[in-house]
mmCIF file as gemmi writes it, N, C-alpha and C atoms, coordinates in Angstrom:
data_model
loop_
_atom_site.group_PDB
_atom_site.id
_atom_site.type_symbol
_atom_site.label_atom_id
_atom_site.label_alt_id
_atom_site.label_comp_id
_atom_site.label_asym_id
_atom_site.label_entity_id
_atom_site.label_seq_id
_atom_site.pdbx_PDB_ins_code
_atom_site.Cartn_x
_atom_site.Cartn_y
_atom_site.Cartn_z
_atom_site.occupancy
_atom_site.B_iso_or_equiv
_atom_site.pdbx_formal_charge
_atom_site.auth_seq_id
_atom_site.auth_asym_id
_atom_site.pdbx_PDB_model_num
ATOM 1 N N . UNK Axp A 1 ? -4.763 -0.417 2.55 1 0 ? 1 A 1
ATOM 2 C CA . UNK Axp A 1 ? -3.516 0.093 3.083 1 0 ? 1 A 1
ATOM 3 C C . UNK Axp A 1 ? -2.636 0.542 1.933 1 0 ? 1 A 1
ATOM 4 N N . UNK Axp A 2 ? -1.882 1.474 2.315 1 0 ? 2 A 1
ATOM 5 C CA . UNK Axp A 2 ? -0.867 1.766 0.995 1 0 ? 2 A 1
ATOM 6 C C . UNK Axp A 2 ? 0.217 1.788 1.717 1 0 ? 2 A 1
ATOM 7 N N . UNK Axp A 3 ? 0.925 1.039 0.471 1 0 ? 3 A 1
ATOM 8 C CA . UNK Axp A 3 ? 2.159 0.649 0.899 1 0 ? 3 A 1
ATOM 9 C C . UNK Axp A 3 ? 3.268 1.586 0.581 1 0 ? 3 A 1
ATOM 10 N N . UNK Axp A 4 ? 3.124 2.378 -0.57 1 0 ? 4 A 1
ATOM 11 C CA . UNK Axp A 4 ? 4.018 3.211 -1.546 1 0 ? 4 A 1
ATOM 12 C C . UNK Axp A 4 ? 3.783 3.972 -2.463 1 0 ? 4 A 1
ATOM 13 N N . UNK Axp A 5 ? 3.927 4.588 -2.523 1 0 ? 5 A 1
ATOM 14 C CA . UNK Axp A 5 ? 3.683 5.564 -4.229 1 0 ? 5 A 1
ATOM 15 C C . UNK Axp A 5 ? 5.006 5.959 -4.771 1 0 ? 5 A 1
ATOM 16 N N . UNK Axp A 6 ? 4.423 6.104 -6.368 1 0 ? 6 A 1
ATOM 17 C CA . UNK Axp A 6 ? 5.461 6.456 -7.492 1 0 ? 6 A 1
ATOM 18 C C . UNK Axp A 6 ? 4.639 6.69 -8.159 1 0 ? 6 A 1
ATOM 19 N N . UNK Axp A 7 ? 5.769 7.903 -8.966 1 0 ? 7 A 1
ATOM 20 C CA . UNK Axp A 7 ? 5.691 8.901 -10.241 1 0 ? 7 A 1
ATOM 21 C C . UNK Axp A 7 ? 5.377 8.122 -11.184 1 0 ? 7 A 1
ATOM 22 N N . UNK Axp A 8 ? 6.096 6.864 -11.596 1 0 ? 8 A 1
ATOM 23 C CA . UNK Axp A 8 ? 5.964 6.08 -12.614 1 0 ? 8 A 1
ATOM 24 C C . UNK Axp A 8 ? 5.127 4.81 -12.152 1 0 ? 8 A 1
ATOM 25 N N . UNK Axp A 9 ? 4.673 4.118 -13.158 1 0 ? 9 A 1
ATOM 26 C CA . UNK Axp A 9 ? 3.604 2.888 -13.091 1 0 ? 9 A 1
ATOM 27 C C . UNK Axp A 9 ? 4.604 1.85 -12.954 1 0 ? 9 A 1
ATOM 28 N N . UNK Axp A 10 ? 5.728 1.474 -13.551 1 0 ? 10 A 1
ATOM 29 C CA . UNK Axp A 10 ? 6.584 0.223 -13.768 1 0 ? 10 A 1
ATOM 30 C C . UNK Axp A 10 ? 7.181 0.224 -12.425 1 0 ? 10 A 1
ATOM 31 N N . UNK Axp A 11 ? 7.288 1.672 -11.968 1 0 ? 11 A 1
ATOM 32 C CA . UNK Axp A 11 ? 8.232 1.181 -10.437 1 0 ? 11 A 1
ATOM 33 C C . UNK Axp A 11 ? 7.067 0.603 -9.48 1 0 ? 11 A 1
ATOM 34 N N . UNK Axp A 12 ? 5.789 1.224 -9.563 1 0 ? 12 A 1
ATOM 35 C CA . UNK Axp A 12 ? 5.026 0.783 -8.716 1 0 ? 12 A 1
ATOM 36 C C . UNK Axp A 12 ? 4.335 -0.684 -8.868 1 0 ? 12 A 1
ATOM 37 N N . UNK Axp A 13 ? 4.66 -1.18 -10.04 1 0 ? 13 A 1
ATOM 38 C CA . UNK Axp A 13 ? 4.391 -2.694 -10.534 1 0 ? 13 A 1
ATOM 39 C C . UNK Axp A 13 ? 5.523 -3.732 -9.856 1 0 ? 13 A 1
ATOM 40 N N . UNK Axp A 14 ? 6.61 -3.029 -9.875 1 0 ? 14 A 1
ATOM 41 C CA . UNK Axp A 14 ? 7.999 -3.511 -9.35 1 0 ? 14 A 1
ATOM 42 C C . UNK Axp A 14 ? 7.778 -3.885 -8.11 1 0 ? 14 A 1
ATOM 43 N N . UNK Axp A 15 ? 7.061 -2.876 -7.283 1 0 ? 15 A 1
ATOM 44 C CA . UNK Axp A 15 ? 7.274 -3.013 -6 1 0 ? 15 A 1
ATOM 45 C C . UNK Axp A 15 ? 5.683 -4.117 -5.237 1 0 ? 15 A 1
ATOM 46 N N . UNK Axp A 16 ? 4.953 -3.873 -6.545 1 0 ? 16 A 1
ATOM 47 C CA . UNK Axp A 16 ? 3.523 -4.804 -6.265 1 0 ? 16 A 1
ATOM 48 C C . UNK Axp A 16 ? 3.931 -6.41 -6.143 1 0 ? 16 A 1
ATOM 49 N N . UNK Axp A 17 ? 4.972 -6.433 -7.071 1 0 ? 17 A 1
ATOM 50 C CA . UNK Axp A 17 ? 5.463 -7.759 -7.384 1 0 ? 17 A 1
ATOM 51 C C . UNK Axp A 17 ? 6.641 -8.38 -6.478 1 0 ? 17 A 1
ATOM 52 N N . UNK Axp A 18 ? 7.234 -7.31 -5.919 1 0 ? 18 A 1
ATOM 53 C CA . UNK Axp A 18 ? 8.098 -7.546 -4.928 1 0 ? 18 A 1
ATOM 54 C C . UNK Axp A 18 ? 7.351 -7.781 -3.551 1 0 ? 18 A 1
ATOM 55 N N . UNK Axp A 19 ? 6.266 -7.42 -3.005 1 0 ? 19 A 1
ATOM 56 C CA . UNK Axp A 19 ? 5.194 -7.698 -2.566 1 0 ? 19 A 1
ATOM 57 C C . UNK Axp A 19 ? 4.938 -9.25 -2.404 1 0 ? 19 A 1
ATOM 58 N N . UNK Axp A 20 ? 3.887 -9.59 -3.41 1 0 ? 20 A 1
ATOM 59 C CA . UNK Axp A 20 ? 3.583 -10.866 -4.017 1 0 ? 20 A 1
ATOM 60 C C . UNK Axp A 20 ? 4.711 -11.934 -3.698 1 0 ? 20 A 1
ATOM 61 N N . UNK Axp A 21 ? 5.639 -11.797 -3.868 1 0 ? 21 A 1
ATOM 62 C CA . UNK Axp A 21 ? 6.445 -12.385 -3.549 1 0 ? 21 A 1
ATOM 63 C C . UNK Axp A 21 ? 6.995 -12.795 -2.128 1 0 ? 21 A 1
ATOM 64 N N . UNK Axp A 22 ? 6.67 -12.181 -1.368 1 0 ? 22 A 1
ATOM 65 C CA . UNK Axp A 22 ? 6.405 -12.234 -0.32 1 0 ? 22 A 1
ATOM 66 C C . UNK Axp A 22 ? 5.392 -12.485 0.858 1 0 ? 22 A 1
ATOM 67 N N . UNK Axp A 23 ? 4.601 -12.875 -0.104 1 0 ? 23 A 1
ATOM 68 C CA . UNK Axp A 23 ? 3.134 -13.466 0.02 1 0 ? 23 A 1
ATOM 69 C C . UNK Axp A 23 ? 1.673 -12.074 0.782 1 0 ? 23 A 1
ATOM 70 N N . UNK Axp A 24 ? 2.064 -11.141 0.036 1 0 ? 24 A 1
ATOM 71 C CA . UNK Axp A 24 ? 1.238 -10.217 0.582 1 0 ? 24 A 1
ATOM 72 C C . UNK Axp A 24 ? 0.708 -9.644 -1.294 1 0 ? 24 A 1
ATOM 73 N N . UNK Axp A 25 ? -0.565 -10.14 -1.573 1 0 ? 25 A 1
ATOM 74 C CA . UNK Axp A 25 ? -1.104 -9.561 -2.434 1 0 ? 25 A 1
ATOM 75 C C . UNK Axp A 25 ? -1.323 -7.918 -2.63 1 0 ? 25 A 1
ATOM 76 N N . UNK Axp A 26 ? -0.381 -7.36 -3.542 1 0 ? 26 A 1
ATOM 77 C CA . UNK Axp A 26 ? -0.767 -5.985 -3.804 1 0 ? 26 A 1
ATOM 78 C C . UNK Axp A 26 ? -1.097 -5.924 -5.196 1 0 ? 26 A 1
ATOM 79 N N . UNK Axp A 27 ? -2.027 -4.54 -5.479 1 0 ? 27 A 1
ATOM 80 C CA . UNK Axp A 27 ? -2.229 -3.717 -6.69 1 0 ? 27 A 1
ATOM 81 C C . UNK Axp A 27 ? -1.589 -2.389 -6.548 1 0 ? 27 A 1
ATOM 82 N N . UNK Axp A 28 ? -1.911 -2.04 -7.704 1 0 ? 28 A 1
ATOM 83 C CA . UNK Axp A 28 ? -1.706 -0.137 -8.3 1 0 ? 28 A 1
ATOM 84 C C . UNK Axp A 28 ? -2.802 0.426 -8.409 1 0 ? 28 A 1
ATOM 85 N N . UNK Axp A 29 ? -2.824 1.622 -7.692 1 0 ? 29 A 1
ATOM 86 C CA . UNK Axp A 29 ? -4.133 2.393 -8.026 1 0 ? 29 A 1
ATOM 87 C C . UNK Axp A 29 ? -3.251 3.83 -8.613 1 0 ? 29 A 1
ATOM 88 N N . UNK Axp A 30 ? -4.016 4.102 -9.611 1 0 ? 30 A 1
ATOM 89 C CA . UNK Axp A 30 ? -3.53 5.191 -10.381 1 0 ? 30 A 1
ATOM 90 C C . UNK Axp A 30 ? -4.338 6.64 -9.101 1 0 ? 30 A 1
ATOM 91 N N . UNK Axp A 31 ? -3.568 7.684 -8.889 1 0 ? 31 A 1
ATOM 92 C CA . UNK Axp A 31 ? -4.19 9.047 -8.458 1 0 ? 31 A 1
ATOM 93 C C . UNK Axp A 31 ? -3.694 9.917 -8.917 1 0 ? 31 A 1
ATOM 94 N N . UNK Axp A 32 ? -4.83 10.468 -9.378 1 0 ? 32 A 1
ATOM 95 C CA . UNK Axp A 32 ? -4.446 12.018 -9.859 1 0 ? 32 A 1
ATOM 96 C C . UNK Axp A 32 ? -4.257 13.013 -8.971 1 0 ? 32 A 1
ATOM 97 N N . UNK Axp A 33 ? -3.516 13.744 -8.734 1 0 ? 33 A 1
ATOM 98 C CA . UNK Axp A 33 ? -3.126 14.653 -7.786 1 0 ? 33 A 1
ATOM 99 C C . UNK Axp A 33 ? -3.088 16.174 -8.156 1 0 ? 33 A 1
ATOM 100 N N . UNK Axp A 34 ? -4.008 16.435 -9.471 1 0 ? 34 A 1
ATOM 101 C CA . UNK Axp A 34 ? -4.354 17.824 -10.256 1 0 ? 34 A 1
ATOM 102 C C . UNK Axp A 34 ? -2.714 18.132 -10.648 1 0 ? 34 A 1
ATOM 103 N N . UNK Axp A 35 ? -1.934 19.438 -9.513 1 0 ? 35 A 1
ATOM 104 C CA . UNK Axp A 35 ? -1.108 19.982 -10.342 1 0 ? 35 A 1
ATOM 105 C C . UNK Axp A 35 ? 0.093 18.842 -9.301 1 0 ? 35 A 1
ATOM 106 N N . UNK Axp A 36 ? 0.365 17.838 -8.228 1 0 ? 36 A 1
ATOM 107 C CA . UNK Axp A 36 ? 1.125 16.986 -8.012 1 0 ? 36 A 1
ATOM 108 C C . UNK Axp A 36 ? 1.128 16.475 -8.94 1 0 ? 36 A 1
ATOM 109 N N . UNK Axp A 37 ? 0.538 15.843 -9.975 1 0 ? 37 A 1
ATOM 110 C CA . UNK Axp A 37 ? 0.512 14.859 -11.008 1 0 ? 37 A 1
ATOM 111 C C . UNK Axp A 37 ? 0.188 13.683 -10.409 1 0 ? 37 A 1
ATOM 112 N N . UNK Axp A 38 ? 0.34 12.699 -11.374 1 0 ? 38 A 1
ATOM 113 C CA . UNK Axp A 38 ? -0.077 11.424 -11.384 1 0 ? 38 A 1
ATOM 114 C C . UNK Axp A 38 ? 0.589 10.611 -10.965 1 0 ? 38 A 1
ATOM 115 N N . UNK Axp A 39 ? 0.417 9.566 -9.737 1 0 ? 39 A 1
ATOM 116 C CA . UNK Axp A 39 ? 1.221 8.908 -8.863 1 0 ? 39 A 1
ATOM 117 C C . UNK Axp A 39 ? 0.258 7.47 -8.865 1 0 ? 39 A 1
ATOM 118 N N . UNK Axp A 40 ? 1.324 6.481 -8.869 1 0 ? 40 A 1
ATOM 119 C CA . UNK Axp A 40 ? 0.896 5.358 -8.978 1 0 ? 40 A 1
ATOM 120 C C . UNK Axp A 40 ? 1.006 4.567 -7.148 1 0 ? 40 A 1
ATOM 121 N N . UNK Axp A 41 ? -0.206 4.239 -6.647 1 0 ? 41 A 1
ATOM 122 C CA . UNK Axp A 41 ? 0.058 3.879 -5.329 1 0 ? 41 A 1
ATOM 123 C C . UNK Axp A 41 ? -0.038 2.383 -5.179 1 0 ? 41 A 1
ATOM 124 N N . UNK Axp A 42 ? 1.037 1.803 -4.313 1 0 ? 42 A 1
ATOM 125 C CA . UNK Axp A 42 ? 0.753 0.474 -3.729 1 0 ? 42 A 1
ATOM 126 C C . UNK Axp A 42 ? -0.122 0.034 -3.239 1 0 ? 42 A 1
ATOM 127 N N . UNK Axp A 43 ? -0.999 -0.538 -2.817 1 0 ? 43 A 1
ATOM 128 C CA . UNK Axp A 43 ? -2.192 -1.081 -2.082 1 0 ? 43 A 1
ATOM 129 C C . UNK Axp A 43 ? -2.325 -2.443 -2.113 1 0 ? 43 A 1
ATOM 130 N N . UNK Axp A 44 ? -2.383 -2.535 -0.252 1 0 ? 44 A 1
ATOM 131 C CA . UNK Axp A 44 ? -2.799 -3.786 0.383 1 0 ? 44 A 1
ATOM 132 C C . UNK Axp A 44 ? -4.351 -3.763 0.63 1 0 ? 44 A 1
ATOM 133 N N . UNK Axp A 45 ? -4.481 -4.784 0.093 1 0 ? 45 A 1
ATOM 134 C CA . UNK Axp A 45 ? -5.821 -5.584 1.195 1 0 ? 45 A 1
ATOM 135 C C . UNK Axp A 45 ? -7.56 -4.305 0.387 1 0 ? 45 A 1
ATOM 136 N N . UNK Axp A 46 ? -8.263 -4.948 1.045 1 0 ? 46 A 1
ATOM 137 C CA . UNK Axp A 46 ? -9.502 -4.542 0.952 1 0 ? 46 A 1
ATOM 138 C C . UNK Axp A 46 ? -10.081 -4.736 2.191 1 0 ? 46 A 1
ATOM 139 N N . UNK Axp A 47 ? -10.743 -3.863 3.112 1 0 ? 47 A 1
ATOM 140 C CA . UNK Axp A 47 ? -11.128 -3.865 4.174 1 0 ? 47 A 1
ATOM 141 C C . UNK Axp A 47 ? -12.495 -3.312 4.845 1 0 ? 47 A 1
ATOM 142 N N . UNK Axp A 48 ? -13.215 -4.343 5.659 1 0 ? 48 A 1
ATOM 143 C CA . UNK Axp A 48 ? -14.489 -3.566 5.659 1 0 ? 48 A 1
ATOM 144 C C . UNK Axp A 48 ? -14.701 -3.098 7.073 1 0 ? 48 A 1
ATOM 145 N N . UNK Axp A 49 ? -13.344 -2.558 7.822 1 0 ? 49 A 1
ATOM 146 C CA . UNK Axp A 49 ? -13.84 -1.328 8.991 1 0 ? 49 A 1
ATOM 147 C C . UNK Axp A 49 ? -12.225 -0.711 8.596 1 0 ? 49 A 1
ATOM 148 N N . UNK Axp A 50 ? -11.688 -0.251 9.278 1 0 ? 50 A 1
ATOM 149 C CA . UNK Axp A 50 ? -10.762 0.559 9.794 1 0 ? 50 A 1
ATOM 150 C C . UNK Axp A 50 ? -10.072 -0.467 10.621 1 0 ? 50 A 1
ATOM 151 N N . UNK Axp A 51 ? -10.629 -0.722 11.684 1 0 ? 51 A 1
ATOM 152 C CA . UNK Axp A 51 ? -10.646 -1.598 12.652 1 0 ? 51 A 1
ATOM 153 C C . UNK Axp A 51 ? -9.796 -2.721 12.163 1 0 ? 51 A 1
ATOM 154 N N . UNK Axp A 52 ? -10.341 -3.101 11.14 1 0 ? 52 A 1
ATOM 155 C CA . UNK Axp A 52 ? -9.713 -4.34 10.609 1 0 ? 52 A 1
ATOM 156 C C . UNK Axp A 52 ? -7.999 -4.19 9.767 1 0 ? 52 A 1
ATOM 157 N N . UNK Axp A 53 ? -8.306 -2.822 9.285 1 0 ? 53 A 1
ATOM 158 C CA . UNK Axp A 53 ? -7.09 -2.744 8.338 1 0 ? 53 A 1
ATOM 159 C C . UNK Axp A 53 ? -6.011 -1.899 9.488 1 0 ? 53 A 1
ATOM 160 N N . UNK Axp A 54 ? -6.393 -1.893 10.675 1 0 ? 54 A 1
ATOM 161 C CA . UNK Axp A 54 ? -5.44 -1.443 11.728 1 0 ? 54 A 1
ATOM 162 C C . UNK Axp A 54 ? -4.778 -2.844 12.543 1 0 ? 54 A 1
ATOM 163 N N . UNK Axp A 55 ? -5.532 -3.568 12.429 1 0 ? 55 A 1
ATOM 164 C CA . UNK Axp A 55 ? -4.827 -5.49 12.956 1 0 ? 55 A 1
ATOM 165 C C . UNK Axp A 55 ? -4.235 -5.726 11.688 1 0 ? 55 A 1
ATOM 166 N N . UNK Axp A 56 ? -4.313 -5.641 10.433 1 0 ? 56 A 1
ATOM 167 C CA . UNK Axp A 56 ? -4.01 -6.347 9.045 1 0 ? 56 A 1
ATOM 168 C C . UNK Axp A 56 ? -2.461 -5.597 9.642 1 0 ? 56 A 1
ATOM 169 N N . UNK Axp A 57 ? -2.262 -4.158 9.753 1 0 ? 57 A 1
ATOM 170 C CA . UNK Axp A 57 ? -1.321 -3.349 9.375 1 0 ? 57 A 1
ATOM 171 C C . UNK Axp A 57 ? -0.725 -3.757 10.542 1 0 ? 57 A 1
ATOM 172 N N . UNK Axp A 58 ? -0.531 -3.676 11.657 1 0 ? 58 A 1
ATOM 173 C CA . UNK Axp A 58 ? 0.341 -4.167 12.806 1 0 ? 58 A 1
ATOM 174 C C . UNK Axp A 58 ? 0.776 -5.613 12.551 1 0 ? 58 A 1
ATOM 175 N N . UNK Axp A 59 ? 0.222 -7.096 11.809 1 0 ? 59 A 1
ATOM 176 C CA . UNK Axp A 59 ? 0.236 -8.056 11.668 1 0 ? 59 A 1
ATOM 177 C C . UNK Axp A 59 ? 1.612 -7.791 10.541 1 0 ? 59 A 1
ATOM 178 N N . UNK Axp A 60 ? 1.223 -7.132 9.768 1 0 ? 60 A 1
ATOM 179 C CA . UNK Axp A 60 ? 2.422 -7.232 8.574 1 0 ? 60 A 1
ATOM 180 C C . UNK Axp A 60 ? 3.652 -6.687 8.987 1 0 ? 60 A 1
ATOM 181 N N . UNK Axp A 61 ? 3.016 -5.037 10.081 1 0 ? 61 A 1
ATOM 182 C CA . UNK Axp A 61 ? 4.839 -4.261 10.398 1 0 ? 61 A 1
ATOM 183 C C . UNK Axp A 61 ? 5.618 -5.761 11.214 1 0 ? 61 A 1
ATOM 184 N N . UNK Axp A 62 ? 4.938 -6.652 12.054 1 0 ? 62 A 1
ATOM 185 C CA . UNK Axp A 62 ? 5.406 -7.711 12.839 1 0 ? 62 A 1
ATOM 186 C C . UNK Axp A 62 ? 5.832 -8.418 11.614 1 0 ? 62 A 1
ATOM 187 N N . UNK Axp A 63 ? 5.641 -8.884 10.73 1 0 ? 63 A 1
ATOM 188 C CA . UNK Axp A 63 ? 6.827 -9.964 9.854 1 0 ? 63 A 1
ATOM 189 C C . UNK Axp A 63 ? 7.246 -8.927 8.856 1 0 ? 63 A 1
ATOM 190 N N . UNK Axp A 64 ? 6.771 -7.43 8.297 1 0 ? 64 A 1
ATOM 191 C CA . UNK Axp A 64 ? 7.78 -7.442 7.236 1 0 ? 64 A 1
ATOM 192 C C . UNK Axp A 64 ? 8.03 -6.013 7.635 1 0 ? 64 A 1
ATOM 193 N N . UNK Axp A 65 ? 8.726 -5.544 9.033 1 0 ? 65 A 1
ATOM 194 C CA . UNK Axp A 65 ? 8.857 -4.058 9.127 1 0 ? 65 A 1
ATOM 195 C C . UNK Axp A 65 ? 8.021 -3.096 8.126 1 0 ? 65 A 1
ATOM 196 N N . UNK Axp A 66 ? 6.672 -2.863 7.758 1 0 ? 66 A 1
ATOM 197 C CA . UNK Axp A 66 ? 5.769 -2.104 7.514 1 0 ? 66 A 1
ATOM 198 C C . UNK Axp A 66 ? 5.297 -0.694 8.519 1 0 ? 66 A 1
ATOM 199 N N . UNK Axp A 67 ? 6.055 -0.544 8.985 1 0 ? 67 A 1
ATOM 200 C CA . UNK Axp A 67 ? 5.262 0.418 9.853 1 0 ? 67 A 1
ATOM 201 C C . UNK Axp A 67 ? 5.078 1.965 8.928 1 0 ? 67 A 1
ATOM 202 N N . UNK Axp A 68 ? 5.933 1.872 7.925 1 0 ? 68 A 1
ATOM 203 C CA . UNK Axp A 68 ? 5.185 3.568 7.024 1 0 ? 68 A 1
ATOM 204 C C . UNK Axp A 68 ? 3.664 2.97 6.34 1 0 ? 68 A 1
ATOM 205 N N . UNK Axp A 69 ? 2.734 1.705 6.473 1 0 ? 69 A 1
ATOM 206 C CA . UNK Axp A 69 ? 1.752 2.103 5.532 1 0 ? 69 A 1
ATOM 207 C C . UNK Axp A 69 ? 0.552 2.636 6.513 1 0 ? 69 A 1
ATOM 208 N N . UNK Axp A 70 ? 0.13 3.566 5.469 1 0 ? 70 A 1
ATOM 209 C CA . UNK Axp A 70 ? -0.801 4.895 5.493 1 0 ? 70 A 1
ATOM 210 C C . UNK Axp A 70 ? -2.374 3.916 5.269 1 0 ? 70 A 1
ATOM 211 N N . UNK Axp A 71 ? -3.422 3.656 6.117 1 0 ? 71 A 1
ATOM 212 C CA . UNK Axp A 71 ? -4.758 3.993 6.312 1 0 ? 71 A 1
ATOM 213 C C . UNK Axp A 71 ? -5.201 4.433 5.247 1 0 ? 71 A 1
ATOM 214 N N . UNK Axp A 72 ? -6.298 4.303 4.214 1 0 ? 72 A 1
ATOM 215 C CA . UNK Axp A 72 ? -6.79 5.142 3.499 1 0 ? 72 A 1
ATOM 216 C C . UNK Axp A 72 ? -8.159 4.852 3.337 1 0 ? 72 A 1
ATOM 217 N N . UNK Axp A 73 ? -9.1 5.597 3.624 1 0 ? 73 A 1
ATOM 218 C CA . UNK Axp A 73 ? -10.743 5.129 3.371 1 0 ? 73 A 1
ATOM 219 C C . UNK Axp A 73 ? -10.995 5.492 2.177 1 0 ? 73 A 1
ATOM 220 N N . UNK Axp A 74 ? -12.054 4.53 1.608 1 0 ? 74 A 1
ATOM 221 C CA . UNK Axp A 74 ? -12.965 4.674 0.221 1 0 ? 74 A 1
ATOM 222 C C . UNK Axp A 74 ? -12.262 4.145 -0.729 1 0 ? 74 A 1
C-alpha cells in the first residue's frame, strides 16, 4: 500500500516514522519517474493477493482515516 510520496527522502522518512509510531510499520521506496523525477514513496505492508491488501487498507482507513492509500502491484 502507499501511503505518500515526496520529492525529498527526509520528508518521506518523517512520515515513515510518524507511521511507526502509530504502530503501522512503514518503509521508503525510492521511484524514478524519468522526466517526473525522483520521488520517495511511503509503503505499507507486503501482501500476497490484492485481496488481502484491500482488508489491510479498509482496516487502517477504520482507525487512522487512510482512505487516500493507493493499491500498488509488484
Amino acid at each position: 500500500l502507499q501511503e505518500s510520496s515526496f520529492q525529498t527522502a527526509n520528508e518521506a522518512a518523517a512520515r515513515a516514522r510518524t507511521l511507526g509510531q502509530k504502530g503501522v510499520p512503514a518503509r521508503v521506496v525510492t521511484a524514478d519517474l524519468g522526466d517526473r523525477g525522483v520521488w520517495y514513496r511511503v509503503m505499507i505492508g507486503s501482501f500476497s493477493s490484492v485481496h488481502e491488501a484491500q482488508r489491510y487498507k479498509r482496516q487502517l482507513n477504520n482507525r487512522l482515516d487512510t482512505a487516500h492509500l493507493i493499491i500498488r502491484e509488484g
